[in-house]
mmCIF file of C-alpha atoms in Angstrom:
data_model
loop_
_atom_site.group_PDB
_atom_site.id
_atom_site.type_symbol
_atom_site.label_atom_id
_atom_site.label_comp_id
_atom_site.label_asym_id
_atom_site.label_seq_id
_atom_site.Cartn_x
_atom_site.Cartn_y
_atom_site.Cartn_z
ATOM 1 C CA MET A 471 79.333 50.948 -5.212
ATOM 2 C CA ALA A 472 77.283 52.126 -2.262
ATOM 3 C CA GLN A 473 78.675 54.731 0.067
ATOM 4 C CA GLN A 474 80.434 53.498 3.180
ATOM 5 C CA TYR A 475 79.092 54.650 6.486
ATOM 6 C CA PRO A 476 80.943 56.195 8.162
ATOM 7 C CA ALA A 477 83.336 57.235 5.488
ATOM 8 C CA PRO A 478 87.037 57.224 6.464
ATOM 9 C CA PRO A 479 88.574 60.656 7.027
ATOM 10 C CA PRO A 480 90.229 62.054 3.911
ATOM 11 C CA ASP A 481 93.681 62.332 5.594
ATOM 12 C CA ASP A 482 93.973 58.631 6.379
ATOM 13 C CA GLU A 483 95.318 56.323 3.760
ATOM 14 C CA PRO A 484 93.716 52.897 3.683
ATOM 15 C CA GLY A 485 95.936 50.211 5.169
ATOM 16 C CA HIS A 486 98.038 52.590 7.327
ATOM 17 C CA PRO A 487 97.352 53.081 11.069
ATOM 18 C CA ALA A 488 95.945 56.474 12.043
ATOM 19 C CA TYR A 489 98.260 56.769 15.055
ATOM 20 C CA THR A 490 101.924 55.926 15.402
ATOM 21 C CA LYS A 491 104.171 56.130 18.440
ATOM 22 C CA PRO A 492 106.274 59.289 18.647
ATOM 23 C CA ALA A 493 109.852 59.015 17.576
ATOM 24 C CA GLY A 494 112.460 58.848 20.321
ATOM 25 C CA GLY A 495 112.115 57.741 23.908
ATOM 26 C CA GLY A 496 110.223 59.285 26.772
ATOM 27 C CA PRO A 497 107.045 58.527 28.615
ATOM 28 C CA ALA A 498 104.818 59.126 25.577
ATOM 29 C CA ALA A 499 106.581 56.389 23.624
ATOM 30 C CA ASP A 500 105.853 53.784 26.316
ATOM 31 C CA ASN A 501 102.500 55.036 27.586
ATOM 32 C CA PRO A 502 99.998 56.329 24.999
ATOM 33 C CA TYR A 503 98.044 58.118 27.784
ATOM 34 C CA ALA A 504 100.975 60.137 29.147
ATOM 35 C CA ALA A 505 101.046 63.855 28.464
ATOM 36 C CA PRO A 506 104.150 65.459 27.032
ATOM 37 C CA GLN A 507 106.418 66.896 29.717
ATOM 38 C CA ALA A 508 106.867 70.441 28.434
ATOM 39 C CA PRO A 509 106.425 73.702 30.343
ATOM 40 C CA PRO A 510 103.281 75.642 29.493
ATOM 41 C CA ALA A 511 103.643 78.107 26.654
ATOM 42 C CA TYR A 512 102.398 81.073 28.676
ATOM 43 C CA GLY A 513 104.888 80.582 31.535
ATOM 44 C CA TYR A 514 104.446 80.378 35.270
ATOM 45 C CA PRO A 515 103.144 83.351 37.246
ATOM 46 C CA ALA A 516 105.857 85.651 38.475
ATOM 47 C CA ALA A 517 104.112 86.505 41.758
ATOM 48 C CA GLY A 518 105.874 85.711 44.994
ATOM 49 C CA PRO A 519 104.429 83.762 47.901
ATOM 50 C CA PRO A 520 100.897 84.743 48.975
ATOM 51 C CA GLN A 521 100.730 87.718 51.311
ATOM 52 C CA PRO A 522 98.925 87.402 54.670
ATOM 53 C CA ALA A 523 95.615 89.228 55.067
ATOM 54 C CA PRO A 524 95.726 92.577 56.869
ATOM 55 C CA LEU A 525 95.097 92.298 60.594
ATOM 56 C CA ALA A 526 93.046 95.471 60.974
ATOM 57 C CA VAL A 527 90.279 96.884 58.818
ATOM 58 C CA PRO A 528 90.707 100.595 58.122
ATOM 59 C CA GLY A 529 88.018 102.847 59.517
ATOM 60 C CA PRO A 530 86.068 102.936 62.756
ATOM 61 C CA LEU A 531 85.521 99.553 64.316
ATOM 62 C CA THR A 532 82.620 99.029 66.680
ATOM 63 C CA VAL A 533 82.921 96.006 68.896
ATOM 64 C CA PRO A 534 79.862 95.090 70.947
ATOM 65 C CA GLY A 535 80.522 95.116 74.655
ATOM 66 C CA PRO A 536 80.585 91.872 76.572
ATOM 67 C CA VAL A 537 77.368 90.628 78.098
ATOM 68 C CA PRO A 538 77.704 90.605 81.867
ATOM 69 C CA ALA A 539 77.938 87.221 83.536
ATOM 70 C CA GLY A 540 74.721 85.659 84.711
ATOM 71 C CA THR A 541 72.478 86.431 81.740
ATOM 72 C CA VAL A 542 68.934 85.680 82.886
ATOM 73 C CA LEU A 543 66.983 86.269 79.678
ATOM 74 C CA THR A 544 67.694 86.889 75.993
ATOM 75 C CA LEU A 545 65.118 88.210 73.527
ATOM 76 C CA GLY A 546 66.686 88.626 70.091
ATOM 77 C CA ASP A 547 69.513 91.110 70.661
ATOM 78 C CA ILE A 548 68.182 92.221 74.077
ATOM 79 C CA ALA A 549 69.802 90.556 77.091
ATOM 80 C CA VAL A 550 68.846 90.871 80.759
ATOM 81 C CA ALA A 551 71.798 90.357 83.072
ATOM 82 C CA GLY A 552 71.669 91.145 86.756
ATOM 83 C CA ASP A 553 70.045 94.574 87.139
ATOM 84 C CA THR A 554 70.960 95.730 83.612
ATOM 85 C CA ILE A 555 69.370 95.399 80.177
ATOM 86 C CA VAL A 556 72.048 95.163 77.485
ATOM 87 C CA THR A 557 71.042 96.250 73.964
ATOM 88 C CA PRO A 558 72.911 97.483 70.880
ATOM 89 C CA ALA A 559 71.600 100.962 71.823
ATOM 90 C CA GLY A 560 73.525 100.672 75.080
ATOM 91 C CA PRO A 561 72.895 99.417 78.612
ATOM 92 C CA MET A 562 69.821 100.536 80.527
ATOM 93 C CA PRO A 563 68.628 99.873 84.069
ATOM 94 C CA LEU A 564 66.260 96.948 84.578
ATOM 95 C CA LYS A 565 64.300 98.690 87.347
ATOM 96 C CA GLY A 566 61.430 100.666 85.859
ATOM 97 C CA ALA A 567 61.928 99.477 82.264
ATOM 98 C CA VAL A 568 58.797 99.357 80.116
ATOM 99 C CA TRP A 569 58.407 96.276 77.909
ATOM 100 C CA THR A 570 55.971 96.106 75.003
ATOM 101 C CA CYS A 571 55.304 93.150 72.757
ATOM 102 C CA THR A 572 53.433 93.248 69.438
ATOM 103 C CA ASP A 573 52.396 90.192 67.441
ATOM 104 C CA MET A 574 53.105 90.983 63.779
ATOM 105 C CA SER A 575 52.655 87.422 62.532
ATOM 106 C CA ARG A 576 49.878 86.021 60.408
ATOM 107 C CA THR A 577 48.472 82.520 60.183
ATOM 108 C CA ARG A 578 46.871 81.332 56.978
ATOM 109 C CA GLU A 579 45.042 78.127 56.287
ATOM 110 C CA LYS A 580 45.190 76.323 52.951
ATOM 111 C CA ILE A 581 44.107 72.990 51.520
ATOM 112 C CA GLN A 582 47.058 70.659 51.073
ATOM 113 C CA THR A 583 48.027 69.704 47.529
ATOM 114 C CA ALA A 584 47.672 66.022 48.352
ATOM 115 C CA GLY A 585 44.074 66.650 49.451
ATOM 116 C CA VAL A 586 43.194 68.266 46.124
ATOM 117 C CA VAL A 587 44.834 65.439 44.158
ATOM 118 C CA LEU A 588 43.036 62.769 46.185
ATOM 119 C CA ALA A 589 39.709 64.607 45.865
ATOM 120 C CA VAL A 590 40.073 64.646 42.079
ATOM 121 C CA ALA A 591 41.133 60.982 42.054
ATOM 122 C CA PHE A 592 38.088 59.943 44.128
ATOM 123 C CA VAL A 593 35.599 62.235 42.366
ATOM 124 C CA PHE A 594 33.341 59.264 41.548
ATOM 125 C CA PHE A 595 33.060 58.339 45.221
ATOM 126 C CA CYS A 596 31.339 61.562 46.245
ATOM 127 C CA ALA A 597 31.530 61.255 50.016
ATOM 128 C CA VAL A 598 35.132 60.037 50.110
ATOM 129 C CA GLY A 599 36.318 62.559 47.527
ATOM 130 C CA LEU A 600 34.905 65.501 49.450
ATOM 131 C CA LEU A 601 36.471 64.370 52.717
ATOM 132 C CA PHE A 602 39.936 64.874 51.220
ATOM 133 C CA LEU A 603 39.151 68.582 50.820
ATOM 134 C CA LEU A 604 39.103 68.849 54.622
ATOM 135 C CA MET A 605 42.876 68.243 54.706
ATOM 136 C CA LYS A 606 44.153 71.689 55.681
ATOM 137 C CA GLU A 607 47.406 73.044 57.000
ATOM 138 C CA ARG A 608 48.107 76.201 58.963
ATOM 139 C CA ILE A 609 51.170 78.251 58.094
ATOM 140 C CA THR A 610 52.396 81.015 60.436
ATOM 141 C CA THR A 611 54.900 83.581 59.199
ATOM 142 C CA GLY A 612 56.037 86.937 60.523
ATOM 143 C CA TYR A 613 57.650 88.537 63.538
ATOM 144 C CA VAL A 614 57.016 89.467 67.128
ATOM 145 C CA GLN A 615 58.195 93.004 67.894
ATOM 146 C CA VAL A 616 59.717 93.483 71.344
ATOM 147 C CA THR A 617 60.398 97.020 72.563
ATOM 148 C CA VAL A 618 62.094 98.085 75.787
ATOM 149 C CA ASN A 619 62.246 101.653 77.184
ATOM 150 C CA GLY A 620 64.279 102.632 80.192
ATOM 151 C CA GLY A 621 66.952 105.005 81.398
ATOM 152 C CA GLY A 622 66.266 107.440 78.553
ATOM 153 C CA ARG A 623 66.933 104.797 75.910
ATOM 154 C CA HIS A 624 64.707 102.900 73.537
ATOM 155 C CA HIS A 625 65.368 99.675 71.617
ATOM 156 C CA THR A 626 63.169 97.534 69.363
ATOM 157 C CA THR A 627 63.913 94.076 67.979
ATOM 158 C CA LEU A 628 62.014 91.737 65.674
ATOM 159 C CA ILE A 629 61.944 88.027 66.508
ATOM 160 C CA PRO A 630 60.929 85.718 63.623
ATOM 161 C CA VAL A 631 58.236 83.118 64.389
ATOM 162 C CA GLN A 632 56.950 80.106 62.429
ATOM 163 C CA SER A 633 54.185 78.823 64.711
ATOM 164 C CA PRO A 634 51.615 80.122 67.211
ATOM 165 C CA GLU A 635 53.537 78.309 69.958
ATOM 166 C CA GLN A 636 56.630 80.420 69.239
ATOM 167 C CA VAL A 637 54.508 83.584 69.445
ATOM 168 C CA MET A 638 53.234 82.547 72.888
ATOM 169 C CA TYR A 639 56.782 81.647 73.989
ATOM 170 C CA VAL A 640 58.028 85.167 73.152
ATOM 171 C CA PHE A 641 55.031 86.704 74.964
ATOM 172 C CA GLN A 642 55.832 84.594 78.042
ATOM 173 C CA GLN A 643 59.464 85.731 77.961
ATOM 174 C CA VAL A 644 58.351 89.377 77.797
ATOM 175 C CA ALA A 645 55.978 88.774 80.725
ATOM 176 C CA TYR A 646 58.908 87.352 82.704
ATOM 177 C CA ALA A 647 61.042 90.388 81.792
ATOM 178 C CA ARG A 648 58.217 92.661 82.998
ATOM 179 C CA SER A 649 58.137 90.821 86.325
ATOM 180 C CA LEU A 650 61.883 91.400 86.701
ATOM 181 C CA SER A 651 61.497 95.138 85.936
ATOM 182 C CA VAL A 652 59.085 95.831 88.821
#
């Protein structure tokens, strides 16, 4: 006789069901999907209730001072409020402060992927295929460095930019800060 596919497991006897209800009562006897109600073999954890987190962190704690009311201008972590410039290096007087701004961003131009794909697809139509290579995008990445000197202190911050418009916006803010420092 040919082999049966799939062959019955060797433990099962033909004609007898592979599963029988457990003896006795309980939820498993009535519901075949119920799990047995026994405690886990490894036991429950013996830890008590969770402890609250500590309120204070050990060691020196530096809390930045509050920014005075009436903040006129904010450039990164430099704030101009009233007649004071507030920085992480400490406050400095606004009068006579020297502001410098350096553009450290770069703009690169590349052909878009869709333009290359369309140029290859329309390679037989010479004029149309080459026009797709004119599809370019400009990507600006980098920072604008803003430095302020005044009252014997010096602070520099880097402001991330993603477009030439953002670079010009930071330069305009620095120009406004210079006009306030006169």
